[in-house]
XYZ file of C-alpha atoms in Angstrom:
647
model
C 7.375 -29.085 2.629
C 9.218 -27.208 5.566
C 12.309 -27.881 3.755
C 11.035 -26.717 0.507
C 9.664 -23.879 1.088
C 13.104 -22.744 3.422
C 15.238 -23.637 0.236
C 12.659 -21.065 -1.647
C 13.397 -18.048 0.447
C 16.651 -18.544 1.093
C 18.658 -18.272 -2.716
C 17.006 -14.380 -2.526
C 18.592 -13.726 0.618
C 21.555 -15.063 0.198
C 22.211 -13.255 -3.581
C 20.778 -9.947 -1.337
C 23.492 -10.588 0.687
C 26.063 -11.748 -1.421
C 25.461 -8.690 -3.670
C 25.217 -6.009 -1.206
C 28.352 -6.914 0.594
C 30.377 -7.950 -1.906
C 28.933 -6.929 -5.561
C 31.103 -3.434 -5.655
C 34.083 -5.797 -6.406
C 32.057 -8.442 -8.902
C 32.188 -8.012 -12.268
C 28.455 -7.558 -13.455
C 28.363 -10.689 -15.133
C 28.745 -12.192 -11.528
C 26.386 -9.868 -10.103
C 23.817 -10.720 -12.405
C 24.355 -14.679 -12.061
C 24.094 -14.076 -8.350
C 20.736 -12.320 -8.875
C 19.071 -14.122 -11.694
C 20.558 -17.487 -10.001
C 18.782 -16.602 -6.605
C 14.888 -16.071 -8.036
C 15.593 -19.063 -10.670
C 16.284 -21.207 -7.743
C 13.278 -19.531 -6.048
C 11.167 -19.953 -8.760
C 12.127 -23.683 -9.255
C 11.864 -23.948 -5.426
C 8.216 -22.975 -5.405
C 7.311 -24.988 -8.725
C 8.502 -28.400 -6.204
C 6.924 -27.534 -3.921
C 3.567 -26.538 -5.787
C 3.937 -30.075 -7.266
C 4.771 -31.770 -3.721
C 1.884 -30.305 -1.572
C -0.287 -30.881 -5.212
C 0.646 -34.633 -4.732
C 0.545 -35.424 -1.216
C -1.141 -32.414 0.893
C -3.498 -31.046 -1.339
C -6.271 -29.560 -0.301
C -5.066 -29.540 3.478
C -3.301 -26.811 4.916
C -0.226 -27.108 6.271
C 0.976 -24.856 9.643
C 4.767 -25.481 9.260
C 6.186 -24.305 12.391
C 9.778 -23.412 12.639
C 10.419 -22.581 16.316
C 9.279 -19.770 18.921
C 9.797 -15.974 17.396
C 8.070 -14.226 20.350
C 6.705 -14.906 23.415
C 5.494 -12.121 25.807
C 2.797 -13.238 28.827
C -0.237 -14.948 26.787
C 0.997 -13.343 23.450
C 2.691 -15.952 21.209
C 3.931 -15.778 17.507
C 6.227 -18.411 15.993
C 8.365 -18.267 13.205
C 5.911 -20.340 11.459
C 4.716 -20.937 7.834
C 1.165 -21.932 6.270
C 0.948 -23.257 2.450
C -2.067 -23.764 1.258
C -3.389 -23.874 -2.627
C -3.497 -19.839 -2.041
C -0.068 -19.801 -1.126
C 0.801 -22.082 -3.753
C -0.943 -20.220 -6.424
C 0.786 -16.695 -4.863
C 4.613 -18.097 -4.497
C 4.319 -19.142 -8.540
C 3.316 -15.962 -9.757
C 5.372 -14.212 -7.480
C 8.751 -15.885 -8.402
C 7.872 -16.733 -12.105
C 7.468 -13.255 -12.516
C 10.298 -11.882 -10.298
C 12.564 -14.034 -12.487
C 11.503 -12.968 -15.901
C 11.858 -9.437 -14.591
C 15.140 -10.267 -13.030
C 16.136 -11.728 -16.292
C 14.989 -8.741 -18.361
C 16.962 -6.214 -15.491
C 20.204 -7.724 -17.329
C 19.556 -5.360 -19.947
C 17.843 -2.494 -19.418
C 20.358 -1.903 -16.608
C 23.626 -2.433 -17.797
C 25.111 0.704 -18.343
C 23.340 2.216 -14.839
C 25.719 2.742 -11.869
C 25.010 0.717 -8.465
C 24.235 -2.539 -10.932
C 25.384 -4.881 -8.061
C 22.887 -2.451 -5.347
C 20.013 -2.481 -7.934
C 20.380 -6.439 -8.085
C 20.754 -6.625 -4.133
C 17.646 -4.796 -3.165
C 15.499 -6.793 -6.189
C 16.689 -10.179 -4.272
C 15.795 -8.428 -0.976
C 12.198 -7.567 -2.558
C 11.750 -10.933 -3.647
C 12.769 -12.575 -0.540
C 10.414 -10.334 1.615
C 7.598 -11.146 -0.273
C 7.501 -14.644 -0.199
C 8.034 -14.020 3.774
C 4.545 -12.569 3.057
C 2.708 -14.439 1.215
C 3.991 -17.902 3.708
C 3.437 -16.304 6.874
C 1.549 -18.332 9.388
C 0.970 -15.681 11.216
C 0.217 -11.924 11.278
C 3.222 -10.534 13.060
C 5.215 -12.306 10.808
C 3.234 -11.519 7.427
C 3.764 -8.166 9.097
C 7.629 -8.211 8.766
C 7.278 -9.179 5.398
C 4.529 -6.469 4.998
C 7.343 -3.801 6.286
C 10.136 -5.250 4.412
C 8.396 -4.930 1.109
C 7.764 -1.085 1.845
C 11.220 -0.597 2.895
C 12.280 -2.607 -0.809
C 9.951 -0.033 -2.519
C 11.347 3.019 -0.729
C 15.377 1.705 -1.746
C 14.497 0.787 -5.393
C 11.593 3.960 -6.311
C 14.510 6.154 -5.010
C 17.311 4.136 -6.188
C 18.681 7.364 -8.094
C 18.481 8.951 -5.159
C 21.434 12.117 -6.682
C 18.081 13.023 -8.596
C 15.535 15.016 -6.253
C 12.098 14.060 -7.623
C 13.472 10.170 -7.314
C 14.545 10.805 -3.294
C 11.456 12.880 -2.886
C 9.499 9.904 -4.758
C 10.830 7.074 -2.082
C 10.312 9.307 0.592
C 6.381 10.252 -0.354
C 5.957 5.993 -0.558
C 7.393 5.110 2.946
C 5.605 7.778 4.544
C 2.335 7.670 3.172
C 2.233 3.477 3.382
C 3.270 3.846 6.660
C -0.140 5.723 7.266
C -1.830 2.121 6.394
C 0.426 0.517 8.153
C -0.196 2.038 11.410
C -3.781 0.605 10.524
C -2.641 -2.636 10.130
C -0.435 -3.013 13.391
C -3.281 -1.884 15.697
C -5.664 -4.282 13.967
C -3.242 -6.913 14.658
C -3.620 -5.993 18.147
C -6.549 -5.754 18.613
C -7.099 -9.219 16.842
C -4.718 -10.043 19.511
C -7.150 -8.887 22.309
C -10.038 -9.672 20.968
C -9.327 -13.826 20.309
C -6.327 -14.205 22.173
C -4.066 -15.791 18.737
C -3.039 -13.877 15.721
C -1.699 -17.201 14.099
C -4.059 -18.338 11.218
C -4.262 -22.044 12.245
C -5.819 -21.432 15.314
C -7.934 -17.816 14.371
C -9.330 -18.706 11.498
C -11.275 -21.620 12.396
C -12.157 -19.730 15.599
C -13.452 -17.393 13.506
C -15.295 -20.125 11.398
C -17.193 -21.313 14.069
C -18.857 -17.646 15.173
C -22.655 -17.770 14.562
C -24.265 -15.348 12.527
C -25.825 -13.468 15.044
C -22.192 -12.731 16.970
C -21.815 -9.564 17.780
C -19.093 -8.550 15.152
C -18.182 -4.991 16.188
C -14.843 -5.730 17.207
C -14.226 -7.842 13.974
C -15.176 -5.077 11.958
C -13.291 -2.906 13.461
C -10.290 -5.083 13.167
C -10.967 -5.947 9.627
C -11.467 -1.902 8.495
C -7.915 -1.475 10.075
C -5.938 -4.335 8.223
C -8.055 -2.838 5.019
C -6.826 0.318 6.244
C -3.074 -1.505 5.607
C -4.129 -2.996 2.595
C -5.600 0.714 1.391
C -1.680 1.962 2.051
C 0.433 -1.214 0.219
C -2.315 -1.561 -2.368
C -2.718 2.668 -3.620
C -6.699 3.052 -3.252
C -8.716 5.651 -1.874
C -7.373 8.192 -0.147
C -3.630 6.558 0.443
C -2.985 5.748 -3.475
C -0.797 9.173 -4.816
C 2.571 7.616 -3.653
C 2.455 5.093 -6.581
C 2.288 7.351 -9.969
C 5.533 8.750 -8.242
C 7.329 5.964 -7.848
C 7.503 5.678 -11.855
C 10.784 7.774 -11.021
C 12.423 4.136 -10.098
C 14.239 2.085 -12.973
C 11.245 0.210 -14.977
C 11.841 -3.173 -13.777
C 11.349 -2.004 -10.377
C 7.591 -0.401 -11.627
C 7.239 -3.913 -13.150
C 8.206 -5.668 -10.005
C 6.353 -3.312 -7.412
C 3.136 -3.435 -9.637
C 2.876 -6.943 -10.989
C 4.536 -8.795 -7.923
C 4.879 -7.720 -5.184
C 4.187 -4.550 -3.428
C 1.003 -3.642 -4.747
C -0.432 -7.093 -5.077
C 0.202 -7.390 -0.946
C -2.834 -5.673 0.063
C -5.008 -7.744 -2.150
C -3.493 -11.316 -0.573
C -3.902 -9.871 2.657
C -8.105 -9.299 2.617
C -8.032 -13.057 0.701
C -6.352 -14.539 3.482
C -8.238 -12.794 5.526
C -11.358 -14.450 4.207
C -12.951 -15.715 7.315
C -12.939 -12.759 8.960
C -14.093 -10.663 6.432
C -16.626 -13.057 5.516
C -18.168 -12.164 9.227
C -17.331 -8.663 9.053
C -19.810 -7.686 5.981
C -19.611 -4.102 6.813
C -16.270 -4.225 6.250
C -16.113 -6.409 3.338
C -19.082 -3.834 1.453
C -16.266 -1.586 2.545
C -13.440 -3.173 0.510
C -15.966 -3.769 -2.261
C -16.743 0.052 -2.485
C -13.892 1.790 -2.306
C -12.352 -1.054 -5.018
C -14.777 -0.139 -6.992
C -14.613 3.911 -6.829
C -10.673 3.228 -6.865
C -10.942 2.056 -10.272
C -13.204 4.161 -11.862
C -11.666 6.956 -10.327
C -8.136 6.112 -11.297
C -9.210 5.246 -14.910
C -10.737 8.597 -15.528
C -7.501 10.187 -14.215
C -5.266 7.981 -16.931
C -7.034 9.203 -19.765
C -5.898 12.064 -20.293
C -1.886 11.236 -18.844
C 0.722 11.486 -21.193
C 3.735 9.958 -19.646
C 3.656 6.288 -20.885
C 4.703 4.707 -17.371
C 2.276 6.889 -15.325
C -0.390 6.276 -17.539
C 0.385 2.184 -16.771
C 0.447 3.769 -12.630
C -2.688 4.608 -12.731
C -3.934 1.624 -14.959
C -2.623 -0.497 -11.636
C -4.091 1.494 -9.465
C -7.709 1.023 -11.284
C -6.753 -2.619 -11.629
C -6.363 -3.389 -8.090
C -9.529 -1.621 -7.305
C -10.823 -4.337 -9.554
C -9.276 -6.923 -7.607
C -10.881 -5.829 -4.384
C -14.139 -5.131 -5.998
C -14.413 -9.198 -6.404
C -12.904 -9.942 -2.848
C -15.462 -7.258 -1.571
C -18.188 -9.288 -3.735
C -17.571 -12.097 -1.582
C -16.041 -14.260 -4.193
C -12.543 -14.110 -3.218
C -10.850 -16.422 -5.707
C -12.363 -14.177 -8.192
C -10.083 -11.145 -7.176
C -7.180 -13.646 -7.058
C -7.744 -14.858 -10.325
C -7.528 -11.415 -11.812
C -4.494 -10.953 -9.740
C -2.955 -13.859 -11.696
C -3.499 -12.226 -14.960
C -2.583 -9.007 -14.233
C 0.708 -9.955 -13.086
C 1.241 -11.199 -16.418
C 0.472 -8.592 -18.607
C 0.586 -5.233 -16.182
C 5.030 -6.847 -16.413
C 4.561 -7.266 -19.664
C 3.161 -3.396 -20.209
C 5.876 -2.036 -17.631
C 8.777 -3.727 -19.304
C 7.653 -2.794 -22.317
C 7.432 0.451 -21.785
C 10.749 -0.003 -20.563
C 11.977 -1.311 -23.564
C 10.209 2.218 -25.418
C 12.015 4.377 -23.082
C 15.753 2.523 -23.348
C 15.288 3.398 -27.226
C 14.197 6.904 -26.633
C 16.929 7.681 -24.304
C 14.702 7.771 -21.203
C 11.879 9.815 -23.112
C 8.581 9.114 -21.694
C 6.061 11.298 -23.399
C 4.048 9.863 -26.015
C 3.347 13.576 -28.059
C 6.890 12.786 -28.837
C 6.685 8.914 -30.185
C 4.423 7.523 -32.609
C 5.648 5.026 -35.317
C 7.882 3.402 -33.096
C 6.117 -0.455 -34.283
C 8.361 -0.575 -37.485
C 11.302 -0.048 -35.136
C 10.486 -2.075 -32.545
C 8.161 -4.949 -34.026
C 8.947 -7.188 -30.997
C 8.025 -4.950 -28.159
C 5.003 -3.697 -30.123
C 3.404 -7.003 -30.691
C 4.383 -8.080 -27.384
C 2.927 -4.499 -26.251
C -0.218 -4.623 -28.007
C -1.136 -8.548 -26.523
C -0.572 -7.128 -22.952
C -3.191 -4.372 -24.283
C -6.228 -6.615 -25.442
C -5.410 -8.671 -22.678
C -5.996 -5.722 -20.006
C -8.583 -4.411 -21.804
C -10.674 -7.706 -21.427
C -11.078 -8.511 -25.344
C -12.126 -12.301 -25.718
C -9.445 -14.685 -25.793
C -6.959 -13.039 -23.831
C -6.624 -13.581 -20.011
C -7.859 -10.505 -18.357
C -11.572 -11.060 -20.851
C -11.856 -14.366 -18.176
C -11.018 -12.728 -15.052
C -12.251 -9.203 -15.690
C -15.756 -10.437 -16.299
C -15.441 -12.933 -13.615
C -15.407 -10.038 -10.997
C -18.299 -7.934 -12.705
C -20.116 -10.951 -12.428
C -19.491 -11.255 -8.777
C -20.221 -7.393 -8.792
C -23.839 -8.086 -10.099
C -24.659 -11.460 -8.487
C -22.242 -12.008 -5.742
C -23.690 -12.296 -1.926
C -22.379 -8.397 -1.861
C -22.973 -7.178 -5.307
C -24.871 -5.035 -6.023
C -26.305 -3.316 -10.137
C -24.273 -0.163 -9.489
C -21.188 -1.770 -8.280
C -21.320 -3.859 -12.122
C -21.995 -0.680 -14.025
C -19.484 1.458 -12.457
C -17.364 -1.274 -13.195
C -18.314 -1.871 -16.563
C -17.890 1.967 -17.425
C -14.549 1.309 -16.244
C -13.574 -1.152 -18.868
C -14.808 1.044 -21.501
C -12.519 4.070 -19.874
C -9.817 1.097 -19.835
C -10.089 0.020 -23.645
C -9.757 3.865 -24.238
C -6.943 4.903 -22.186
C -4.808 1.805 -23.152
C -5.785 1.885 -27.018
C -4.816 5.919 -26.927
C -1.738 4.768 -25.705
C -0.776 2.428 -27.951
C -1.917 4.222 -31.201
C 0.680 7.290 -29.699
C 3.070 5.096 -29.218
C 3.335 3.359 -32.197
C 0.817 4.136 -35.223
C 0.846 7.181 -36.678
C 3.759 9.606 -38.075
C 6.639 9.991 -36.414
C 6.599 13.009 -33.859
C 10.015 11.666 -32.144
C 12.435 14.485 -32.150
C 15.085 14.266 -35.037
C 18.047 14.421 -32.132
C 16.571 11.140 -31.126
C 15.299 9.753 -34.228
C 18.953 7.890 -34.598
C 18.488 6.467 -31.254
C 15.360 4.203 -31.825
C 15.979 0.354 -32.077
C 14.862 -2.691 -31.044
C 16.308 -3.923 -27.757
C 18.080 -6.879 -27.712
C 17.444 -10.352 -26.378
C 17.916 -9.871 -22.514
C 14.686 -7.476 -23.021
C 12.854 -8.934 -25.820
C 13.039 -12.643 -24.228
C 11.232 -12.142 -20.980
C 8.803 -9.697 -23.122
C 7.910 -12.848 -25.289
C 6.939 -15.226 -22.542
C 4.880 -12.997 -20.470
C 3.090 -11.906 -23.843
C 2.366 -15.863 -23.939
C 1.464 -16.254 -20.767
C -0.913 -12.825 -20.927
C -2.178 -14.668 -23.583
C -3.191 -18.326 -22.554
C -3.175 -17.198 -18.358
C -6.921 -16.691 -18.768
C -7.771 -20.281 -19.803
C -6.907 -21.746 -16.903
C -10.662 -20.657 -15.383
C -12.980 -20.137 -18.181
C -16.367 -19.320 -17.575
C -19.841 -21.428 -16.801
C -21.283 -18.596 -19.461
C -19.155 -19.696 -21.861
C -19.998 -23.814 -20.986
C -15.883 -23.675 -19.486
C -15.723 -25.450 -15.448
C -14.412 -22.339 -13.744
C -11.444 -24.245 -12.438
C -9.253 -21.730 -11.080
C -12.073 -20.512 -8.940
C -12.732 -24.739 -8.182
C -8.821 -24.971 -7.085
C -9.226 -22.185 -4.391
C -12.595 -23.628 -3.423
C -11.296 -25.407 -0.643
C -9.704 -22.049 0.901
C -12.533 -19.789 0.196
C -15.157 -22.382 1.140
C -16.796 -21.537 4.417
C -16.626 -18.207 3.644
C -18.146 -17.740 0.506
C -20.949 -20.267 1.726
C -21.335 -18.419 4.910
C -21.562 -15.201 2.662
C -24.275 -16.977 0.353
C -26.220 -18.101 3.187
C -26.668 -14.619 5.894
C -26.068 -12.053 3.249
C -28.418 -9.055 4.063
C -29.302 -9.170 0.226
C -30.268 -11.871 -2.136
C -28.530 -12.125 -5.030
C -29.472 -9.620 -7.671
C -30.200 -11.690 -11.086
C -31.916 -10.780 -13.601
C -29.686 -11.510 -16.377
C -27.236 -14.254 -17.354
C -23.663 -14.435 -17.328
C -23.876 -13.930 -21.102
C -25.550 -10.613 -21.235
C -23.276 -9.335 -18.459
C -20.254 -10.277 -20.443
C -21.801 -9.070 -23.211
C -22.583 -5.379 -21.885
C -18.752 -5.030 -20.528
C -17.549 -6.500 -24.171
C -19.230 -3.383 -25.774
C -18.183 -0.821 -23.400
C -14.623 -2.101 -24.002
C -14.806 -2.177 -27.789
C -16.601 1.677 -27.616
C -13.567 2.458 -25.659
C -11.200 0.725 -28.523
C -13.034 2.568 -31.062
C -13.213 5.817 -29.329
C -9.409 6.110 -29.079
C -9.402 4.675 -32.952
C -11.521 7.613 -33.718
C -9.508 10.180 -31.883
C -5.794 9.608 -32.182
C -5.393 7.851 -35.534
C -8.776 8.953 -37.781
C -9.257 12.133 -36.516
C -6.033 13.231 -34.644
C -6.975 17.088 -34.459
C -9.993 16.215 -32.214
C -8.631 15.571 -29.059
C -7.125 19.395 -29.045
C -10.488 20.891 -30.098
C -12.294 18.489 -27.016
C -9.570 19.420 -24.808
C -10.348 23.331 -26.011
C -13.547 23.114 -26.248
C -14.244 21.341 -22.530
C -10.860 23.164 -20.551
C -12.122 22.886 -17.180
C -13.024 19.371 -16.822
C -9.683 18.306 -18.702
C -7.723 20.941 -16.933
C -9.068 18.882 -13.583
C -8.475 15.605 -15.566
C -4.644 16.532 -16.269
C -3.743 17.748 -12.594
C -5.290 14.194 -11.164
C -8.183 16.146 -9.608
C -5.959 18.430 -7.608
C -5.437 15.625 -5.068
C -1.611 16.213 -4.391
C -2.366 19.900 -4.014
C -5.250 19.523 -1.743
C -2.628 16.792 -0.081
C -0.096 19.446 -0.083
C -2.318 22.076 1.294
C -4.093 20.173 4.131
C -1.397 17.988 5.505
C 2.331 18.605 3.953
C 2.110 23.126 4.352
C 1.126 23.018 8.065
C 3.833 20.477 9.253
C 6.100 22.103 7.048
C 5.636 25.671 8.402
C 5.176 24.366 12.275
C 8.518 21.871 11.542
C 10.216 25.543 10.108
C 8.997 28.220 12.346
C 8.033 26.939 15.610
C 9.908 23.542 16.331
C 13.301 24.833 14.215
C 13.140 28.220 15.295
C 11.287 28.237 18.488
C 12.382 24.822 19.887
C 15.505 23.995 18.428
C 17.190 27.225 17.807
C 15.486 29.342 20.329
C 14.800 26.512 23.442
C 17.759 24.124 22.947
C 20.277 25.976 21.326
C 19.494 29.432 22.371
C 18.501 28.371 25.556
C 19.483 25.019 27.394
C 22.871 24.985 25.256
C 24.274 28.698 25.025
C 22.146 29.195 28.232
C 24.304 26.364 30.329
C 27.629 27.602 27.991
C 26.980 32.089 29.753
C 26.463 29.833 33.062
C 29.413 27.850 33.056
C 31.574 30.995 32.155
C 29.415 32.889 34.915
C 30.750 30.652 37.293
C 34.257 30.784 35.821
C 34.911 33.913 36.383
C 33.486 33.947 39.821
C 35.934 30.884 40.872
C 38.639 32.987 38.889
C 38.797 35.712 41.552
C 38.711 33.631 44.618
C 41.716 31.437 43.372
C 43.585 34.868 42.872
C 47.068 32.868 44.022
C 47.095 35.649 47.028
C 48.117 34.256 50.571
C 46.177 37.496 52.142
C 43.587 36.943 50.014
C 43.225 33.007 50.394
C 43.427 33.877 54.384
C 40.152 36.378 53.972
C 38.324 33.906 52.225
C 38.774 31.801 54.921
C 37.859 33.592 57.300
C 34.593 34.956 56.257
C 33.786 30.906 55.460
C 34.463 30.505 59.017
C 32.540 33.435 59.990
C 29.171 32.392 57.476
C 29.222 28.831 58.868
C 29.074 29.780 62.470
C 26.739 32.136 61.857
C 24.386 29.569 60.340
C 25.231 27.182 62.778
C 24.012 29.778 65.531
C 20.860 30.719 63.588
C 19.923 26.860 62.975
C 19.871 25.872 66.635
C-alpha cells in the first residue's frame, strides 16, 4: 500500500515539475500529455489501491510510515501516511475528478497564454491535495493544507496583468490565512495537551476519554482547527474570498470547488471525528454555523446575475450543508454529500465554462437566454447537474441532501430548527438554480447581436468530461439510498467502521435525545416540496411571467438592493478591517516610519553625518607642514592635559 499510494502522488509532481521547468519550450500537445498523463496515472493509482486495501486491509487502518520528518525534544512528526476507507473514498473523488477536469482544461484553454504554467500549477494542486487527504499526521496534513492555498492563490490570479484577478488571489491567501493561523495553534495546542499530533496514536487516545473528562482544552482545540476549516471551506465570517476567485480560468473554479480546496475543511472535521465527537460544544458549533452558512449564502445567490458567482455562492451554501451533517454527528452523512457534489458542482462549473467560451467570456445571464438550441450538449448535461443539486428524486444530491436534513432533525445534535432552516434552503436552492437555467437557456434570445455569431457548441475536449460527470451526477446518489425508501444506506455502512465510536459515543452522552416525531418519509417529503415550490417559483417568474421579477425588485428595493450587494459584507469588511490598515500602512508607517524615521532620518540622517565629518577631516588633512605640526602639538598638549587631570 506504501508503494501505491507513493506512485499516486508522485505522476502530479513530477508533470508540476516537468511543466514548470520545462513547458515554455513544449509544444502544448506535450504539455497537455504531461498534465492529463500525471492525474490519469493518479487516478488509476488510487483506483489500485482502493481495490488493494478493499481486498486485503479493509476495514483496518493502515499508519504507513515513511521515515522521521521532524523531531524537536518530545515533539515528533513523521513523514507518514494513514489510508483508511475515508481516505479511500476521498483520493477517488479527488483524482477522478481532477482528471476529467484536467481533460476538459485541453479545451477551454487552448488559445490562453501560460498553457504549460496553467497545467503546472493544476498538477501542483492535485498533488497537494492528496498530501492532504493521506496525511498521518497533522503537521503534515498541514503542508498539504498550505500548499492547496498557495495552488488557489497561483491559479484564482493566474491572469495576474488583469487587476481584479491579482487583487482576487491576493484577498484568498490573506483571508485563508486568517483560518489558518487557527489551525496551526490548535495543532499546538493538541500538541501540548496529549503529547502526539499523529492520528494513530491521538485518536484512540482520544477514544478512550470518559464522558465526564474535562474537555475544555479539546474544545478549544477543536473550535481552532474549525476555525481552519471556516478559512479553506468559505463559511461564516471567512467565506467572501471565494465569489472572487471566479476571476480564475473555469476549470480552476471547478477544481477549487468540487476537489480540492473547498472540500479540505470538510475532510478535516471528518477526520477529526473523535475529537469532535468529545468536543460537543464544538461540534453544535460546526453544525450551526453550516447551517446559517447555507441559508445565508443561498439567499445571497438569488438574486446574482453572473452565472459563475451565482455557482460561488451555491458552493458556499453547499458546504454549509456538508458541515451541517458532520455537526449532526453523522459524519459519513456530510461525506456522502461531499461525494455528490463533487460530481455535479464540476459538472455546473465546467459547464458554465463551456457557456462562457461561446459567449466570448460573457458571464451575465440578462444577456443569454436560448442558448439550449445552440448548445444541446452542455444544456442537458447542465440541466442534470441542476435537478441533481437541487435534490429532485433520482438524482444524487435527492440521497445525500435528505440524508443530512435527516441527521439535522434526528441526529444526536439535531435539532427541528436546524432541519427547517435547512429545508428552506433547498427551496431557495431549487429557485436560484432553476432561475439560472431558464436565463440561460429558455426563453428569447437577449445575447447581443455582436455575439450572436459567436455561440456554438464546444467541441469534444469540453463536451466529453461534461458527459461523464452528468452520468455520474446522475447514478452517484445510488450508491447509499435511504432506509425511508427500504434502500441499506451503504455508503454511510462503508464509513461505519471510521465513524464508529464516534457516532456511538455521540448517540449514547448526547445532552439531547433524539428529536422524532416523524419518519424519514415525511422529512423527505417536506424538503421535496420546498424544492419543487422553489422550481416552480423560478418557472413562474423568469419564463411565465418574465416582467415580474422587475416589478418585485421595484416594488421591494431595499431588501433586494441588500440582496444584490451580498448584505454589504465586503463593505463592512472594507470599512472595519481593510480602511484602517490601509490609512495607518499610508500615513503613519510610509510616511512617518519609512519616509520620515528611516529614510528621513536613520538614512539621510547618517548620509549629513558622514559629510559632517568629511568636511571636518578635510581641514585637518590641509597637506600643510605648519599646519600638520600645530595639530600635533595641541594633540600633545590635550593628552597631557588629560593625563594630568586623570591622576
Amino acid at each position: 500500500m506504501k508503494d501505491i499510494l507513493l506512485l499516486m502522488l508522485f505522476p502530479p509532481l513530477a508533470g508540476a515539475f516537468l511543466n514548470g521547468v520545462f513547458g515554455r519550450r513544449y509544444p502544448k500537445a506535450l504539455v497537455s500529455a504531461i498534465a492529463c498523463g500525471a492525474s490519469g496515472l493518479a487516478a488509476l493509482f488510487a483506483l489500485i489501491g482502493a481495490w488493494n486495501y478493499t481486498r486485503f486491509w479493509s476495514p483496518a487502518a493502515l499508519p504507513l510510515r515513511i521515515g522521521t520528518w521532524i523531531r524537536a525534544g518530545a515533539f515528533r512528526a513523521d513523514f507518514a501516511l494513514y489510508y483508511d476507507r475515508l481516505t479511500l473514498v476521498m483520493t477517488c473523488i479527488v483524482t477522478v475528478v481532477a482528471f476529467l477536469i484536467h481533460l476538459y482544461s485541453r479545451g477551454y484553454m487552448e488559445h490562453e497564454e501560460g498553457y504549460y504554467r496553467f497545467f503546472s500549477y493544476m498538477n501542483l494542486f492535485l498533488f497537494m491535495m492528496l498530501v492532504l487527504v493521506t496525511a498521518g499526521n497533522y503537521p503534515l496534513m498541514f503542508v498539504g493544507w498550505e500548499g492547496v492555498g498557495l495552488c488557489s492563490y497561483l491559479l484564482i490570479g493566474f491572469y495576474f496583468p488583469k487587476k481584479s484577478a491579482s487583487d482576487a488571489g491576493k484577498k484568498a491567501f490573506i483571508v485563508t490565512r486568517i483560518g489558518d493561523a487557527g489551525f496551526t495553534v490548535g495543532v499546538a495546542l493538541m500538541f501540548w495537551t496529549f503529547g502526539t499530533v499523529s492520528f494513530h496514536s491521538l485518536f484512540p487516545k482520544v477514544a478512550l476519554m470518559p464522558a465526564g473528562w474535562d474537555s475544555n482544552a479539546l474544545t478549544a482545540i477543536c473550535l481552532l482547527l474549525f476555525l481552519g476549516a471556516v478559512g479553506k471551506s468559505a463559511q461564516l465570517p471567512l467565506y467572501v474570498w471565494l465569489p472572487d476567485a471566479m476571476e480564475g480560468p473555469t476549470p480552476v473554479s471547478a477544481l477549487i470547488h468540487a476537489a480540492t480546496m473547498v472540500t479540505a475543511g470538510v475532510y478535516m472535521v471528518a477526520r477529526s471525528n473523535v475529537l469532535y465527537a468529545h468536543a460537543p460544544i464544538a461540534l453544535e458549533t460546526v453544525a450551526i454555523v453550516g447551517c446559517i452558512t447555507a441559508f445565508f449564502a443561498a439567499t445571497i445567490a438569488i438574486c446574482q446575475n453572473d452565472l459563475k458567482r451565482l455557482l460561488a455562492y451555491s458552493t458556499i451554501s453547499q458546504l454549509g450543508y456538508m458541515f451541517l451533517g458532520c455537526g449532526a454527528g453523522l459524519f459519513a452523512t456530510g461525506i456522502f454529500h461531499l461525494m455528490t457534489h463533487a460530481f455535479f458542482k464540476s459538472l455546473l462549473f465546467l459547464a458554465a465554462g463551456s457557456v462562457m467560451h461561446a459567449m466570448s467570456g460573457e458571464l451575465d445571464m440578462r444577456k443569454m437566454g436560448g442558448l439550449r438550441h445552440k448548445m444541446p450538449v452542455t444544456y442537458w448535461t447542465f440541466f442534470a447537474a441542476t435537478l441533481a443539486i437541487c435534490g429532485i428524486p433520482g438524482f444524487s444530491g435527492f440521497f445525500s441532501k435528505d440524508e443530512i436534513l435527516a441527521a439535522a432533525y434526528n441526529g444526536p445534535l439535531g435539532g427541528p430548527w436546524l432541519y427547517w432552516l435547512g429545508t428552506i434552503t433547498a427551496g431557495l436552492t431549487a429557485f436560484y438554480m432553476f432561475r439560472a437555467l431558464f436565463m440561460t437557456f429558455h426563453g428569447p434570445s437577449r445575447v447581443p447581436e455582436d455575439l450572436a455569431h459567436h455561440v456554438h457548441e464546444s467541441g469534444s475536449k469540453m463536451t466529453g468530461p461534461l458527459i461523464v460527470l452528468a452520468i455520474l451526477s446522475v447514478i452517484g446518489g445510488y450508491v447509499s439510498i435511504p432506509s425511508a425508501l427500504g434502500g441499506s444506506e451503504r455508503f454511510d455502512g462503508y464509513l461505519a467502521p471510521v465513524f464508529f465510536s464516534s457516532e456511538h459515543f455521540l448517540r449514547t452522552t448526547a445532552a439531547h435525545a433524539p428529536s422524532g416525531g416523524w419518519s424519514g418519509l415525511t422529512l423527505m417529503g417536506f424538503s421535496l416540496a420546498f424544492a419543487l415550490g422553489g422550481v416552480f417559483a423560478a418557472y413562474w417568474l423568469y419564463l411565465k411571467s418574465p416582467e415580474l421579477p422587475a416589478r418585485i425588485a421595484e416594488r421591494f428595493a431595499a431588501p433586494y438592493r441588500l440582496l444584490v450587494n451580498k448584505y454589504y459584507v465586503d463593505q463592512f469588511y472594507n470599512w472595519l478591517i481593510v480602511r484602517p490598515i490601509r490609512v495607518c500602512s499610508e500615513s503613519f508607517l510610509w510616511k512617518r516610519v519609512d519616509a520620515g524615521a528611516i529614510d528621513g532620518g536613520m538614512v539621510e540622517g547618517s548620509g549629513a553625518v558622514t559629510v559632517a565629518l568629511g568636511g571636518i577631516l578635510r581641514r585637518i588633512y590641509s597637506g600643510n607642514l605648519r599646519s600638520y605640526a600645530t595639530w600635533v602639538l595641541l594633540g600633545a598638549v590635550m593628552w597631557i592635559g588629560y593625563i594630568l587631570v586623570m591622576r
